[in-house]
Amino acid sequence: MKRAPVRSAAPPFRCLQPKLAFNSVLGACPACGGLGERAEVDPARVISDPNKTIDQGAVASWRAAGRGYTVRLVRQLGVRTDVPWKDLSKKEQEIVLRGKPTKRPLIFHNRQTGEEYPIEFTYANAVEAVRQALVGDKNQTRYARMKKFLSVRPCQQCHGIRLRPEALQTRLLGRSISEAAALTIDELAQFADRLPKQLGSELQPIAAKLAAQMHLEIAPIHELGIGYLTLDRAGSTLQQASGSVWNCLAWRKAVQQAFFMCWMNHRLVCIRPMSPDCSESCVGWWPMATASLLLIIILRSFAAPII
């Protein structure tokens, strides 16, 4: 007698591999593609002016998408188009913003012959009209008009973590990779100290080597006084001003050259007081530094504080 196969509702197990990262297909959240955020249609933006009526163009997305006839369709669905948007009932506003697709005929007049003929249209609400225009329309001018109805929000599936659930199942010292990335750099040093002690004897030599390497990279960052930063903090949040210097990747080479010029001229001003041999430790750490961290140093030296 054969046993029936046992089926489990749990997701299939995958061996750990570097590809389980947010910048790979296997690790990225399928909803946002590993970005942690999504550009979604904002219902508040599709209404241009709540004091206007629909006949006056209160629903801006219909006009921008070239769907002026939708005003006649929504009128057939029971929505008053001659009343200001703010005075419409919740049911009427719900039909405009999230109404289901419904087929309705519209009568058109031929100006030359005077004949009338019906054409059946499918109603698309104000939000869906934007989605359809962004997906299927290759007209760049119209696409640019529709983008103004979007708002960038955290991904509802991964909640900004950027990883798919399979990449979060493995835990180290009780933390998933996203929870470890939420640690500050100073907390990460304590995490590295605990690592060799909590693992088995077979893994302790490897863990000790990794912890030592981690301390080697963390020490200069701690001396620079930015150990309070977390690993998952976005670079755009380090700015107080609205300038786009931080996001300008074309400045990487200039920043690298400026770093060396500052050190050679002994003009490097640190974020916090450092030891006399700070310059030597910074130069020794240079091969491991990233352009992002160097940009913090330069801007803190010669510009307004950005952190």
mmCIF file of C-alpha atoms in Angstrom:
data_model
loop_
_atom_site.group_PDB
_atom_site.id
_atom_site.type_symbol
_atom_site.label_atom_id
_atom_site.label_comp_id
_atom_site.label_asym_id
_atom_site.label_seq_id
_atom_site.Cartn_x
_atom_site.Cartn_y
_atom_site.Cartn_z
ATOM 1 C CA MET A 1 0.000 0.000 0.000
ATOM 2 C CA LYS A 2 1.457 3.321 -1.083
ATOM 3 C CA ARG A 3 1.356 6.362 1.126
ATOM 4 C CA ALA A 4 -0.224 9.487 -0.193
ATOM 5 C CA PRO A 5 2.240 12.379 -0.571
ATOM 6 C CA VAL A 6 2.139 14.913 2.231
ATOM 7 C CA ARG A 7 1.670 18.467 1.032
ATOM 8 C CA SER A 8 2.725 21.441 3.093
ATOM 9 C CA ALA A 9 1.446 24.985 2.907
ATOM 10 C CA ALA A 10 4.890 26.334 3.802
ATOM 11 C CA PRO A 11 6.985 27.874 0.995
ATOM 12 C CA PRO A 12 9.671 25.609 -0.506
ATOM 13 C CA PHE A 13 13.112 25.726 1.115
ATOM 14 C CA ARG A 14 15.968 27.232 -0.883
ATOM 15 C CA CYS A 15 19.627 26.886 -0.066
ATOM 16 C CA LEU A 16 21.378 30.097 0.926
ATOM 17 C CA GLN A 17 23.190 31.816 -1.889
ATOM 18 C CA PRO A 18 24.334 35.358 -2.735
ATOM 19 C CA LYS A 19 21.536 35.667 -5.271
ATOM 20 C CA LEU A 20 19.000 35.968 -2.434
ATOM 21 C CA ALA A 21 19.502 39.744 -2.352
ATOM 22 C CA PHE A 22 17.211 42.648 -3.159
ATOM 23 C CA ASN A 23 19.156 43.396 -6.358
ATOM 24 C CA SER A 24 18.617 39.938 -7.850
ATOM 25 C CA VAL A 25 15.558 38.250 -9.279
ATOM 26 C CA LEU A 26 15.671 35.428 -6.719
ATOM 27 C CA GLY A 27 15.817 37.743 -3.719
ATOM 28 C CA ALA A 28 13.931 40.863 -4.739
ATOM 29 C CA CYS A 29 10.372 41.448 -3.643
ATOM 30 C CA PRO A 30 8.173 40.444 -6.595
ATOM 31 C CA ALA A 31 5.795 43.346 -6.028
ATOM 32 C CA CYS A 32 8.286 46.245 -6.110
ATOM 33 C CA GLY A 33 11.249 44.585 -7.847
ATOM 34 C CA GLY A 34 13.544 45.155 -4.873
ATOM 35 C CA LEU A 35 13.016 48.924 -4.676
ATOM 36 C CA GLY A 36 11.080 48.856 -1.410
ATOM 37 C CA GLU A 37 8.607 51.380 -2.756
ATOM 38 C CA ARG A 38 6.094 51.669 -5.548
ATOM 39 C CA ALA A 39 4.673 54.501 -7.587
ATOM 40 C CA GLU A 40 0.919 54.178 -7.185
ATOM 41 C CA VAL A 41 -1.991 56.281 -8.342
ATOM 42 C CA ASP A 42 -2.924 58.769 -5.650
ATOM 43 C CA PRO A 43 -6.703 59.333 -5.549
ATOM 44 C CA ALA A 44 -6.130 62.760 -4.024
ATOM 45 C CA ARG A 45 -4.173 63.855 -7.109
ATOM 46 C CA VAL A 46 -6.672 62.812 -9.752
ATOM 47 C CA ILE A 47 -9.115 65.411 -8.419
ATOM 48 C CA SER A 48 -7.799 68.774 -9.580
ATOM 49 C CA ASP A 49 -10.164 71.002 -7.608
ATOM 50 C CA PRO A 50 -12.847 69.749 -5.183
ATOM 51 C CA ASN A 51 -14.761 72.991 -5.726
ATOM 52 C CA LYS A 52 -15.290 72.173 -9.412
ATOM 53 C CA THR A 53 -17.947 69.925 -10.853
ATOM 54 C CA ILE A 54 -17.132 66.923 -13.008
ATOM 55 C CA ASP A 55 -18.511 68.841 -15.996
ATOM 56 C CA GLN A 56 -15.996 71.594 -15.208
ATOM 57 C CA GLY A 57 -13.077 69.123 -15.143
ATOM 58 C CA ALA A 58 -12.788 68.157 -11.488
ATOM 59 C CA VAL A 59 -11.504 64.703 -12.506
ATOM 60 C CA ALA A 60 -8.203 65.699 -14.084
ATOM 61 C CA SER A 61 -7.094 62.165 -14.971
ATOM 62 C CA TRP A 62 -9.913 61.603 -17.461
ATOM 63 C CA ARG A 63 -9.013 64.689 -19.437
ATOM 64 C CA ALA A 64 -5.274 63.976 -19.303
ATOM 65 C CA ALA A 65 -5.851 60.426 -20.573
ATOM 66 C CA GLY A 66 -8.017 61.631 -23.443
ATOM 67 C CA ARG A 67 -11.172 60.113 -21.938
ATOM 68 C CA GLY A 68 -13.496 63.096 -21.954
ATOM 69 C CA TYR A 69 -16.393 60.827 -22.905
ATOM 70 C CA THR A 70 -16.145 59.199 -19.450
ATOM 71 C CA VAL A 71 -18.088 62.142 -18.030
ATOM 72 C CA ARG A 72 -21.115 60.976 -20.007
ATOM 73 C CA LEU A 73 -20.575 57.382 -18.873
ATOM 74 C CA VAL A 74 -20.391 58.243 -15.192
ATOM 75 C CA ARG A 75 -23.545 60.311 -15.564
ATOM 76 C CA GLN A 76 -25.341 57.160 -16.730
ATOM 77 C CA LEU A 77 -24.069 55.403 -13.597
ATOM 78 C CA GLY A 78 -25.976 57.844 -11.404
ATOM 79 C CA VAL A 79 -23.279 60.378 -10.551
ATOM 80 C CA ARG A 80 -24.276 64.036 -10.631
ATOM 81 C CA THR A 81 -21.804 65.846 -12.867
ATOM 82 C CA ASP A 82 -23.185 69.345 -12.247
ATOM 83 C CA VAL A 83 -22.509 69.318 -8.490
ATOM 84 C CA PRO A 84 -19.132 70.302 -6.968
ATOM 85 C CA TRP A 85 -16.971 67.298 -6.123
ATOM 86 C CA LYS A 86 -16.890 68.119 -2.416
ATOM 87 C CA ASP A 87 -20.701 68.043 -2.296
ATOM 88 C CA LEU A 88 -21.089 64.634 -3.939
ATOM 89 C CA SER A 89 -22.108 61.710 -1.765
ATOM 90 C CA LYS A 90 -19.533 59.115 -0.719
ATOM 91 C CA LYS A 91 -21.213 56.604 -3.011
ATOM 92 C CA GLU A 92 -20.864 58.931 -5.991
ATOM 93 C CA GLN A 93 -17.222 59.654 -5.212
ATOM 94 C CA GLU A 94 -16.577 55.917 -4.825
ATOM 95 C CA ILE A 95 -18.015 55.280 -8.298
ATOM 96 C CA VAL A 96 -15.734 57.940 -9.770
ATOM 97 C CA LEU A 97 -12.573 56.747 -8.016
ATOM 98 C CA ARG A 98 -13.069 52.976 -7.751
ATOM 99 C CA GLY A 99 -16.132 52.087 -9.779
ATOM 100 C CA LYS A 100 -16.157 48.705 -11.514
ATOM 101 C CA PRO A 101 -15.793 48.444 -15.317
ATOM 102 C CA THR A 102 -19.243 48.728 -16.844
ATOM 103 C CA LYS A 103 -20.249 48.807 -20.498
ATOM 104 C CA ARG A 104 -22.553 51.610 -21.539
ATOM 105 C CA PRO A 105 -23.605 52.879 -25.003
ATOM 106 C CA LEU A 106 -23.081 56.493 -25.984
ATOM 107 C CA ILE A 107 -24.878 58.242 -28.813
ATOM 108 C CA PHE A 108 -22.664 60.206 -31.193
ATOM 109 C CA HIS A 109 -23.782 62.637 -33.877
ATOM 110 C CA ASN A 110 -22.294 62.887 -37.335
ATOM 111 C CA ARG A 111 -21.973 66.612 -37.973
ATOM 112 C CA GLN A 112 -21.900 66.197 -41.741
ATOM 113 C CA THR A 113 -24.842 63.841 -42.212
ATOM 114 C CA GLY A 114 -26.732 64.544 -39.003
ATOM 115 C CA GLU A 115 -27.058 60.836 -38.317
ATOM 116 C CA GLU A 116 -26.875 59.337 -34.850
ATOM 117 C CA TYR A 117 -25.102 56.081 -34.039
ATOM 118 C CA PRO A 118 -24.390 54.308 -30.744
ATOM 119 C CA ILE A 119 -20.903 53.195 -29.627
ATOM 120 C CA GLU A 120 -20.400 50.970 -26.613
ATOM 121 C CA PHE A 121 -17.671 52.039 -24.166
ATOM 122 C CA THR A 122 -16.315 50.429 -21.009
ATOM 123 C CA TYR A 123 -16.268 52.708 -18.010
ATOM 124 C CA ALA A 124 -12.815 53.175 -16.415
ATOM 125 C CA ASN A 125 -12.744 55.003 -13.097
ATOM 126 C CA ALA A 126 -10.406 57.925 -12.453
ATOM 127 C CA VAL A 127 -7.680 55.737 -10.906
ATOM 128 C CA GLU A 128 -7.867 52.945 -13.481
ATOM 129 C CA ALA A 129 -7.668 55.465 -16.325
ATOM 130 C CA VAL A 130 -4.208 56.481 -15.111
ATOM 131 C CA ARG A 131 -3.031 52.870 -14.821
ATOM 132 C CA GLN A 132 -4.188 51.991 -18.305
ATOM 133 C CA ALA A 133 -2.542 55.070 -19.780
ATOM 134 C CA LEU A 134 0.787 54.341 -18.089
ATOM 135 C CA VAL A 135 0.841 50.678 -19.127
ATOM 136 C CA GLY A 136 -0.397 50.709 -22.688
ATOM 137 C CA ASP A 137 0.311 54.207 -23.987
ATOM 138 C CA LYS A 138 3.669 54.800 -25.700
ATOM 139 C CA ASN A 139 3.011 58.501 -26.213
ATOM 140 C CA GLN A 140 5.751 60.159 -24.141
ATOM 141 C CA THR A 141 3.920 63.468 -23.859
ATOM 142 C CA ARG A 142 0.793 61.841 -22.473
ATOM 143 C CA TYR A 143 2.911 59.580 -20.258
ATOM 144 C CA ALA A 144 4.552 62.650 -18.704
ATOM 145 C CA ARG A 145 1.118 64.146 -18.027
ATOM 146 C CA MET A 146 -0.059 60.993 -16.276
ATOM 147 C CA LYS A 147 2.963 60.720 -13.968
ATOM 148 C CA LYS A 148 1.772 63.702 -11.944
ATOM 149 C CA PHE A 149 -1.041 61.532 -10.585
ATOM 150 C CA LEU A 150 1.422 59.120 -8.939
ATOM 151 C CA SER A 151 2.801 59.084 -5.409
ATOM 152 C CA VAL A 152 5.754 56.991 -4.234
ATOM 153 C CA ARG A 153 4.807 54.887 -1.219
ATOM 154 C CA PRO A 154 6.377 51.963 0.662
ATOM 155 C CA CYS A 155 5.654 48.609 -0.905
ATOM 156 C CA GLN A 156 2.663 47.037 0.831
ATOM 157 C CA GLN A 157 4.019 43.523 0.364
ATOM 158 C CA CYS A 158 7.588 43.866 1.692
ATOM 159 C CA HIS A 159 6.957 47.083 3.714
ATOM 160 C CA GLY A 160 10.155 48.677 2.381
ATOM 161 C CA ILE A 161 12.447 45.735 3.185
ATOM 162 C CA ARG A 162 12.888 45.037 -0.567
ATOM 163 C CA LEU A 163 13.301 41.275 -0.068
ATOM 164 C CA ARG A 164 10.969 38.387 -0.794
ATOM 165 C CA PRO A 165 9.822 36.216 2.160
ATOM 166 C CA GLU A 166 12.224 33.369 1.264
ATOM 167 C CA ALA A 167 15.217 35.636 1.863
ATOM 168 C CA LEU A 168 13.960 36.504 5.359
ATOM 169 C CA GLN A 169 13.496 32.969 6.641
ATOM 170 C CA THR A 170 17.136 32.477 7.680
ATOM 171 C CA ARG A 171 18.102 34.089 10.985
ATOM 172 C CA LEU A 172 21.459 34.747 12.598
ATOM 173 C CA LEU A 173 21.442 35.338 16.351
ATOM 174 C CA GLY A 174 17.685 35.684 16.131
ATOM 175 C CA ARG A 175 17.776 38.384 13.440
ATOM 176 C CA SER A 176 16.828 38.239 9.787
ATOM 177 C CA ILE A 177 18.915 40.091 7.216
ATOM 178 C CA SER A 178 16.476 43.022 7.256
ATOM 179 C CA GLU A 179 16.589 43.256 11.063
ATOM 180 C CA ALA A 180 20.385 43.149 11.001
ATOM 181 C CA ALA A 181 20.445 45.934 8.409
ATOM 182 C CA ALA A 182 18.312 48.074 10.741
ATOM 183 C CA LEU A 183 21.101 48.079 13.344
ATOM 184 C CA THR A 184 23.272 51.147 13.732
ATOM 185 C CA ILE A 185 26.941 50.787 12.875
ATOM 186 C CA ASP A 186 27.807 50.913 16.584
ATOM 187 C CA GLU A 187 25.246 48.186 17.332
ATOM 188 C CA LEU A 188 26.689 46.148 14.507
ATOM 189 C CA ALA A 189 30.015 46.067 16.355
ATOM 190 C CA GLN A 190 28.296 44.497 19.359
ATOM 191 C CA PHE A 191 26.555 42.069 17.028
ATOM 192 C CA ALA A 192 29.947 41.031 15.646
ATOM 193 C CA ASP A 193 31.277 40.388 19.176
ATOM 194 C CA ARG A 194 28.403 38.029 19.943
ATOM 195 C CA LEU A 195 28.686 36.148 16.684
ATOM 196 C CA PRO A 196 31.569 33.721 17.480
ATOM 197 C CA LYS A 197 30.257 32.985 20.981
ATOM 198 C CA GLN A 198 26.783 31.957 19.868
ATOM 199 C CA LEU A 199 27.770 29.579 17.067
ATOM 200 C CA GLY A 200 28.994 26.007 17.285
ATOM 201 C CA SER A 201 32.635 25.022 17.637
ATOM 202 C CA GLU A 202 32.919 24.146 13.950
ATOM 203 C CA LEU A 203 31.809 27.595 12.848
ATOM 204 C CA GLN A 204 33.604 29.637 15.513
ATOM 205 C CA PRO A 205 36.898 30.073 13.551
ATOM 206 C CA ILE A 206 35.015 31.321 10.506
ATOM 207 C CA ALA A 207 32.781 33.566 12.620
ATOM 208 C CA ALA A 208 35.790 35.012 14.457
ATOM 209 C CA LYS A 209 37.476 35.844 11.162
ATOM 210 C CA LEU A 210 34.338 37.517 9.837
ATOM 211 C CA ALA A 211 33.872 39.442 13.091
ATOM 212 C CA ALA A 212 37.467 40.680 12.970
ATOM 213 C CA GLN A 213 37.011 41.862 9.392
ATOM 214 C CA MET A 214 33.779 43.579 10.369
ATOM 215 C CA HIS A 215 35.509 45.406 13.233
ATOM 216 C CA LEU A 216 38.261 46.460 10.836
ATOM 217 C CA GLU A 217 35.750 48.179 8.608
ATOM 218 C CA ILE A 218 33.615 49.588 11.423
ATOM 219 C CA ALA A 219 36.447 51.187 13.431
ATOM 220 C CA PRO A 220 37.196 54.107 11.042
ATOM 221 C CA ILE A 221 33.480 54.797 10.655
ATOM 222 C CA HIS A 222 33.144 54.970 14.436
ATOM 223 C CA GLU A 223 36.083 57.396 14.607
ATOM 224 C CA LEU A 224 34.405 59.628 12.051
ATOM 225 C CA GLY A 225 31.457 59.962 14.413
ATOM 226 C CA ILE A 226 28.761 58.499 12.202
ATOM 227 C CA GLY A 227 28.256 55.232 14.042
ATOM 228 C CA TYR A 228 24.639 56.198 14.661
ATOM 229 C CA LEU A 229 23.754 55.609 10.999
ATOM 230 C CA THR A 230 21.941 52.404 10.132
ATOM 231 C CA LEU A 231 22.883 50.187 7.220
ATOM 232 C CA ASP A 232 19.434 50.445 5.653
ATOM 233 C CA ARG A 233 19.198 54.233 5.825
ATOM 234 C CA ALA A 234 18.584 55.824 2.455
ATOM 235 C CA GLY A 235 21.125 58.353 1.256
ATOM 236 C CA SER A 236 18.399 60.874 0.468
ATOM 237 C CA THR A 237 17.498 61.099 4.180
ATOM 238 C CA LEU A 238 20.939 62.516 4.997
ATOM 239 C CA GLN A 239 20.133 65.859 3.431
ATOM 240 C CA GLN A 240 18.590 68.859 5.126
ATOM 241 C CA ALA A 241 18.640 70.975 2.002
ATOM 242 C CA SER A 242 16.742 70.058 -1.118
ATOM 243 C CA GLY A 243 19.850 69.901 -3.282
ATOM 244 C CA SER A 244 20.540 66.851 -5.391
ATOM 245 C CA VAL A 245 24.265 66.570 -4.645
ATOM 246 C CA TRP A 246 23.852 63.317 -2.763
ATOM 247 C CA ASN A 247 22.121 61.564 -5.633
ATOM 248 C CA CYS A 248 24.461 62.804 -8.336
ATOM 249 C CA LEU A 249 26.589 59.752 -9.094
ATOM 250 C CA ALA A 250 28.560 61.699 -11.662
ATOM 251 C CA TRP A 251 30.349 63.454 -8.793
ATOM 252 C CA ARG A 252 31.927 60.261 -7.475
ATOM 253 C CA LYS A 253 35.273 60.831 -9.140
ATOM 254 C CA ALA A 254 35.362 64.464 -8.048
ATOM 255 C CA VAL A 255 34.600 63.466 -4.461
ATOM 256 C CA GLN A 256 37.391 60.887 -4.451
ATOM 257 C CA GLN A 257 39.893 63.442 -5.745
ATOM 258 C CA ALA A 258 38.703 66.018 -3.220
ATOM 259 C CA PHE A 259 39.206 63.540 -0.383
ATOM 260 C CA PHE A 260 42.847 63.007 -1.249
ATOM 261 C CA MET A 261 43.445 66.731 -1.803
ATOM 262 C CA CYS A 262 41.998 67.499 1.632
ATOM 263 C CA TRP A 263 44.176 64.894 3.299
ATOM 264 C CA MET A 264 47.337 65.998 1.494
ATOM 265 C CA ASN A 265 46.733 69.580 2.576
ATOM 266 C CA HIS A 266 45.831 68.514 6.150
ATOM 267 C CA ARG A 267 42.497 70.288 5.815
ATOM 268 C CA LEU A 268 40.211 67.370 6.553
ATOM 269 C CA VAL A 269 37.763 68.538 9.210
ATOM 270 C CA CYS A 270 36.180 65.559 10.957
ATOM 271 C CA ILE A 271 32.575 65.292 12.021
ATOM 272 C CA ARG A 272 33.618 64.775 15.649
ATOM 273 C CA PRO A 273 36.965 65.200 17.462
ATOM 274 C CA MET A 274 39.344 62.403 16.494
ATOM 275 C CA SER A 275 42.727 61.121 17.578
ATOM 276 C CA PRO A 276 45.933 62.670 16.158
ATOM 277 C CA ASP A 277 46.499 59.646 13.931
ATOM 278 C CA CYS A 278 43.045 60.016 12.394
ATOM 279 C CA SER A 279 44.464 60.917 8.982
ATOM 280 C CA GLU A 280 46.547 57.767 8.849
ATOM 281 C CA SER A 281 43.608 55.558 9.813
ATOM 282 C CA CYS A 282 41.416 57.206 7.204
ATOM 283 C CA VAL A 283 43.954 56.594 4.449
ATOM 284 C CA GLY A 284 44.399 52.980 5.525
ATOM 285 C CA TRP A 285 40.663 52.543 5.380
ATOM 286 C CA TRP A 286 40.337 54.206 1.962
ATOM 287 C CA PRO A 287 40.271 51.031 -0.175
ATOM 288 C CA MET A 288 37.205 49.805 1.711
ATOM 289 C CA ALA A 289 35.360 53.123 1.802
ATOM 290 C CA THR A 290 32.441 53.869 -0.464
ATOM 291 C CA ALA A 291 31.781 57.034 -2.398
ATOM 292 C CA SER A 292 28.708 57.637 -0.239
ATOM 293 C CA LEU A 293 30.694 57.848 2.997
ATOM 294 C CA LEU A 294 33.319 60.081 1.410
ATOM 295 C CA LEU A 295 30.610 62.427 0.269
ATOM 296 C CA ILE A 296 29.532 62.804 3.893
ATOM 297 C CA ILE A 297 33.099 63.743 4.868
ATOM 298 C CA ILE A 298 33.526 66.344 2.132
ATOM 299 C CA LEU A 299 30.151 67.974 2.637
ATOM 300 C CA ARG A 300 30.617 68.081 6.394
ATOM 301 C CA SER A 301 33.971 69.773 5.857
ATOM 302 C CA PHE A 302 33.033 72.458 3.384
ATOM 303 C CA ALA A 303 29.242 72.735 3.365
ATOM 304 C CA ALA A 304 26.291 72.906 5.711
ATOM 305 C CA PRO A 305 25.593 69.836 7.853
ATOM 306 C CA ILE A 306 23.615 67.222 5.984
ATOM 307 C CA ILE A 307 23.093 64.596 8.686
#
